[in-house]
Short mmCIF file of N, CA and C in Angstrom, two decimals:
data_model
loop_
_atom_site.label_atom_id
_atom_site.label_comp_id
_atom_site.label_asym_id
_atom_site.label_seq_id
_atom_site.Cartn_x
_atom_site.Cartn_y
_atom_site.Cartn_z
N PRO A 1425 0.96 -1.17 0.11
CA PRO A 1425 -0.06 -0.09 0.05
C PRO A 1425 0.80 1.13 0.05
N ASP A 1426 0.19 2.44 -0.15
CA ASP A 1426 1.21 3.49 -0.62
C ASP A 1426 0.56 4.45 0.57
N TYR A 1427 1.51 4.19 1.55
CA TYR A 1427 1.19 5.31 2.89
C TYR A 1427 2.08 6.57 2.90
N LYS A 1428 1.77 7.35 3.45
CA LYS A 1428 2.67 8.63 3.54
C LYS A 1428 2.41 9.19 4.65
N ILE A 1429 3.31 8.13 5.61
CA ILE A 1429 3.29 8.15 7.14
C ILE A 1429 3.75 9.49 7.60
N LYS A 1430 4.82 9.80 6.96
CA LYS A 1430 5.66 11.25 7.40
C LYS A 1430 4.69 12.25 6.79
N THR A 1431 4.05 12.41 5.87
CA THR A 1431 3.33 13.58 5.66
C THR A 1431 1.96 13.56 6.51
N ALA A 1432 1.37 12.75 7.17
CA ALA A 1432 0.50 12.40 7.80
C ALA A 1432 0.74 13.15 9.18
N LEU A 1433 1.81 12.61 9.88
CA LEU A 1433 2.47 13.11 10.80
C LEU A 1433 2.73 14.62 11.28
N ARG A 1434 3.33 14.96 10.36
CA ARG A 1434 3.58 16.10 10.15
C ARG A 1434 2.26 17.01 10.15
N GLU A 1435 1.22 16.70 9.06
CA GLU A 1435 0.12 17.37 9.17
C GLU A 1435 -0.54 17.12 10.42
N ILE A 1436 -0.56 16.35 11.19
CA ILE A 1436 -1.29 16.10 12.50
C ILE A 1436 -0.44 16.73 13.47
N ALA A 1437 0.77 17.06 13.33
CA ALA A 1437 1.90 17.65 14.27
C ALA A 1437 1.26 19.11 14.26
N GLU A 1438 1.52 19.71 12.91
CA GLU A 1438 1.09 21.03 12.71
C GLU A 1438 -0.27 21.34 13.11
N TYR A 1439 -1.10 20.61 13.01
CA TYR A 1439 -2.67 21.15 13.52
C TYR A 1439 -2.63 20.72 14.91
N HIS A 1440 -2.08 20.05 15.43
CA HIS A 1440 -1.99 19.60 17.18
C HIS A 1440 -1.35 20.30 17.71
N THR A 1441 -0.81 21.72 17.96
CA THR A 1441 -0.39 22.36 18.58
C THR A 1441 -0.87 22.29 19.96
N GLY A 1442 0.25 22.27 21.02
CA GLY A 1442 -0.09 22.30 22.34
C GLY A 1442 -0.62 21.06 22.81
N GLY A 1443 -0.77 19.87 21.99
CA GLY A 1443 -0.94 18.55 22.10
C GLY A 1443 0.05 17.79 22.35
N GLN A 1444 0.22 16.50 22.82
CA GLN A 1444 1.00 15.47 22.95
C GLN A 1444 1.35 14.53 21.81
N MET A 1445 2.54 14.03 21.53
CA MET A 1445 2.59 13.13 20.61
C MET A 1445 3.90 12.21 21.12
N ASN A 1446 3.41 10.86 21.41
CA ASN A 1446 4.59 10.11 22.25
C ASN A 1446 4.64 8.74 21.58
N LEU A 1447 6.00 8.19 21.36
CA LEU A 1447 6.28 7.09 20.67
C LEU A 1447 6.66 5.83 21.87
N THR A 1448 5.80 5.10 21.61
CA THR A 1448 5.92 3.95 22.98
C THR A 1448 7.09 2.91 22.40
N ALA A 1449 7.35 2.00 23.47
CA ALA A 1449 8.29 1.09 23.23
C ALA A 1449 7.93 0.21 22.29
N THR A 1450 6.89 -0.02 21.76
CA THR A 1450 6.43 -1.31 20.99
C THR A 1450 6.01 -0.63 19.88
N GLN A 1451 6.62 0.74 19.31
CA GLN A 1451 6.76 1.26 18.17
C GLN A 1451 5.21 1.69 17.90
N ASN A 1452 4.12 2.09 18.91
CA ASN A 1452 3.17 2.77 18.61
C ASN A 1452 3.02 4.27 18.64
N LEU A 1453 2.23 5.37 18.42
CA LEU A 1453 2.13 6.62 18.56
C LEU A 1453 0.83 6.77 19.27
N ILE A 1454 1.00 7.52 20.57
CA ILE A 1454 0.09 7.97 20.99
C ILE A 1454 -0.24 9.42 20.69
N ILE A 1455 -1.50 9.83 20.21
CA ILE A 1455 -1.84 11.32 19.91
C ILE A 1455 -2.48 11.62 21.51
N GLY A 1456 -1.66 12.30 22.18
CA GLY A 1456 -2.68 12.76 23.77
C GLY A 1456 -3.00 14.30 23.36
N ALA A 1457 -3.98 14.36 24.68
CA ALA A 1457 -4.31 15.80 25.11
C ALA A 1457 -4.94 16.26 23.95
N VAL A 1458 -5.58 15.83 23.40
CA VAL A 1458 -6.57 16.10 22.05
C VAL A 1458 -8.06 16.74 22.68
N SER A 1459 -8.23 17.82 22.29
CA SER A 1459 -9.52 18.61 22.58
C SER A 1459 -10.69 18.24 21.83
N PRO A 1460 -11.82 18.02 22.42
CA PRO A 1460 -12.80 17.55 21.72
C PRO A 1460 -12.95 17.97 20.33
N ASP A 1461 -12.82 19.57 20.30
CA ASP A 1461 -13.20 20.24 18.96
C ASP A 1461 -12.06 19.93 17.71
N ARG A 1462 -10.72 19.38 18.45
CA ARG A 1462 -9.72 19.03 17.35
C ARG A 1462 -9.92 17.66 16.90
N LYS A 1463 -10.48 16.65 17.73
CA LYS A 1463 -10.57 15.34 17.54
C LYS A 1463 -10.67 14.86 15.88
N PRO A 1464 -12.48 15.38 15.35
CA PRO A 1464 -12.92 15.35 14.32
C PRO A 1464 -11.87 15.37 13.23
N HIS A 1465 -11.07 16.56 12.98
CA HIS A 1465 -9.92 16.66 12.08
C HIS A 1465 -8.82 15.81 12.25
N ILE A 1466 -8.41 15.57 13.30
CA ILE A 1466 -7.32 14.68 13.27
C ILE A 1466 -7.86 13.00 12.93
N GLU A 1467 -8.74 12.77 13.32
CA GLU A 1467 -9.65 11.55 12.71
C GLU A 1467 -9.56 11.54 11.27
N MET A 1468 -9.92 12.79 10.57
CA MET A 1468 -9.91 13.02 9.19
C MET A 1468 -8.68 12.85 8.75
N LEU A 1469 -7.61 13.47 9.23
CA LEU A 1469 -6.48 13.52 8.76
C LEU A 1469 -5.65 11.89 8.65
N MET A 1470 -6.06 11.16 9.63
CA MET A 1470 -5.84 9.90 9.82
C MET A 1470 -6.37 8.80 8.79
N LYS A 1471 -7.46 9.29 8.60
CA LYS A 1471 -8.45 8.21 7.54
C LYS A 1471 -8.07 8.69 6.21
N LYS A 1472 -7.53 9.96 5.67
CA LYS A 1472 -7.05 10.36 4.37
C LYS A 1472 -5.77 9.88 4.33
N TYR A 1473 -4.87 9.39 5.17
CA TYR A 1473 -3.55 8.82 4.95
C TYR A 1473 -3.73 7.63 5.22
N ASN A 1474 -4.54 7.03 5.53
CA ASN A 1474 -5.11 5.45 5.87
C ASN A 1474 -4.04 5.07 7.03
N ILE A 1475 -4.20 5.81 7.93
CA ILE A 1475 -3.39 5.49 9.15
C ILE A 1475 -4.39 5.49 10.36
N ASP A 1476 -5.60 5.29 10.26
CA ASP A 1476 -6.73 5.23 10.99
C ASP A 1476 -6.84 3.73 12.04
N ASN A 1477 -6.25 2.69 11.21
CA ASN A 1477 -6.17 1.53 11.73
C ASN A 1477 -7.42 0.83 11.91
N SER A 1478 -8.74 1.18 11.43
CA SER A 1478 -9.61 0.67 11.36
C SER A 1478 -9.73 -0.45 10.52
N ARG A 1479 -9.41 -1.01 9.41
CA ARG A 1479 -9.16 -1.83 8.71
C ARG A 1479 -8.08 -3.18 9.05
N TYR A 1480 -7.51 -2.98 10.40
CA TYR A 1480 -6.57 -4.09 10.44
C TYR A 1480 -7.17 -4.87 11.51
N SER A 1481 -6.48 -6.10 11.58
CA SER A 1481 -6.71 -6.89 13.09
C SER A 1481 -6.02 -6.69 13.93
N ALA A 1482 -6.43 -6.93 15.24
CA ALA A 1482 -5.83 -6.97 16.31
C ALA A 1482 -4.18 -7.49 16.25
N MET A 1483 -4.33 -8.83 15.66
CA MET A 1483 -2.88 -9.52 15.27
C MET A 1483 -1.93 -8.43 14.41
N ARG A 1484 -2.66 -8.06 13.36
CA ARG A 1484 -1.92 -7.23 12.54
C ARG A 1484 -1.23 -5.75 13.60
N LEU A 1485 -2.20 -5.22 14.08
CA LEU A 1485 -1.79 -3.79 15.09
C LEU A 1485 -0.53 -4.42 15.96
N HIS A 1486 -0.56 -5.63 16.15
CA HIS A 1486 0.62 -5.74 17.63
C HIS A 1486 1.72 -6.55 17.04
N SER A 1487 1.74 -6.45 15.94
CA SER A 1487 2.87 -7.32 15.19
C SER A 1487 3.79 -6.41 15.02
N MET A 1488 5.02 -6.69 14.93
CA MET A 1488 6.47 -6.05 14.40
C MET A 1488 7.52 -6.98 14.14
N ALA A 1489 8.22 -6.40 13.16
CA ALA A 1489 9.39 -7.23 13.05
C ALA A 1489 10.79 -6.47 12.80
N CYS A 1490 11.89 -7.11 13.29
CA CYS A 1490 13.00 -6.46 13.15
C CYS A 1490 13.51 -6.18 11.63
N VAL A 1491 14.61 -5.42 11.47
CA VAL A 1491 14.94 -4.89 9.95
C VAL A 1491 15.42 -6.16 9.03
N ALA A 1492 16.02 -7.02 10.11
CA ALA A 1492 16.55 -8.06 9.14
C ALA A 1492 17.47 -7.96 8.26
N LEU A 1493 17.48 -8.81 6.99
CA LEU A 1493 18.70 -8.54 6.35
C LEU A 1493 18.68 -7.66 5.43
N PRO A 1494 19.58 -6.89 4.98
CA PRO A 1494 21.01 -7.09 5.16
C PRO A 1494 21.48 -6.06 6.51
N THR A 1495 20.86 -5.30 7.15
CA THR A 1495 21.19 -4.33 8.25
C THR A 1495 21.48 -5.18 9.35
N CYS A 1496 20.88 -6.51 9.90
CA CYS A 1496 21.18 -7.15 10.95
C CYS A 1496 21.83 -8.45 10.85
N ALA A 1497 23.20 -8.68 11.36
CA ALA A 1497 24.16 -9.58 10.92
C ALA A 1497 23.48 -10.77 11.89
N LEU A 1498 22.41 -10.72 12.57
CA LEU A 1498 22.19 -12.11 13.39
C LEU A 1498 20.81 -12.52 12.67
N ALA A 1499 20.22 -12.08 11.68
CA ALA A 1499 19.16 -12.28 10.94
C ALA A 1499 19.48 -13.62 10.19
N MET A 1500 18.32 -14.45 9.97
CA MET A 1500 18.25 -15.57 9.31
C MET A 1500 17.38 -15.69 8.23
N ALA A 1501 16.65 -14.39 8.05
CA ALA A 1501 15.47 -14.14 7.06
C ALA A 1501 15.09 -12.60 6.77
N GLU A 1502 14.53 -12.47 6.07
CA GLU A 1502 13.86 -11.15 5.66
C GLU A 1502 12.78 -11.09 6.32
N SER A 1503 12.92 -10.67 7.87
CA SER A 1503 11.36 -10.88 8.60
C SER A 1503 10.34 -9.64 8.37
N GLN A 1504 10.82 -8.71 8.20
CA GLN A 1504 9.98 -7.44 7.67
C GLN A 1504 9.34 -7.91 6.31
N THR A 1505 9.79 -8.13 5.36
CA THR A 1505 9.26 -8.55 4.23
C THR A 1505 8.32 -9.73 4.50
N TYR A 1506 8.50 -10.65 5.26
CA TYR A 1506 7.67 -11.86 5.43
C TYR A 1506 6.46 -11.43 6.14
N LEU A 1507 6.48 -10.56 7.12
CA LEU A 1507 5.67 -10.53 8.34
C LEU A 1507 4.21 -10.38 7.70
N PRO A 1508 3.98 -9.23 6.65
CA PRO A 1508 2.51 -9.04 6.27
C PRO A 1508 2.13 -10.46 5.58
N SER A 1509 2.64 -11.24 5.12
CA SER A 1509 2.10 -12.32 4.46
C SER A 1509 1.79 -13.65 5.53
N LEU A 1510 2.72 -13.60 6.58
CA LEU A 1510 2.30 -14.54 7.48
C LEU A 1510 1.18 -14.02 8.25
N ILE A 1511 0.82 -13.08 8.52
CA ILE A 1511 -0.25 -12.80 9.37
C ILE A 1511 -1.69 -11.96 8.93
N ASP A 1512 -1.53 -11.75 7.70
CA ASP A 1512 -2.81 -11.33 6.54
C ASP A 1512 -3.56 -12.63 6.12
#
């Protein structure tokens, strides 16, 4: 899929001034301190860039893979390439 994640996050950050954006240890993004009047616009931006997570299973949302070959010398396979076919 053609995701424009950086563009989406930039637009959300530019709109969400005064709020919070936190990255968790499991690589999830928390957009916090959203005022009720700004929430619909942030949700619209997430839907516009297909990052609203409404079409993914819980297994897909909670999965992640290491960078694998050729970046990691300990890798035995290309896990980031294989992961989508494993869980979809």
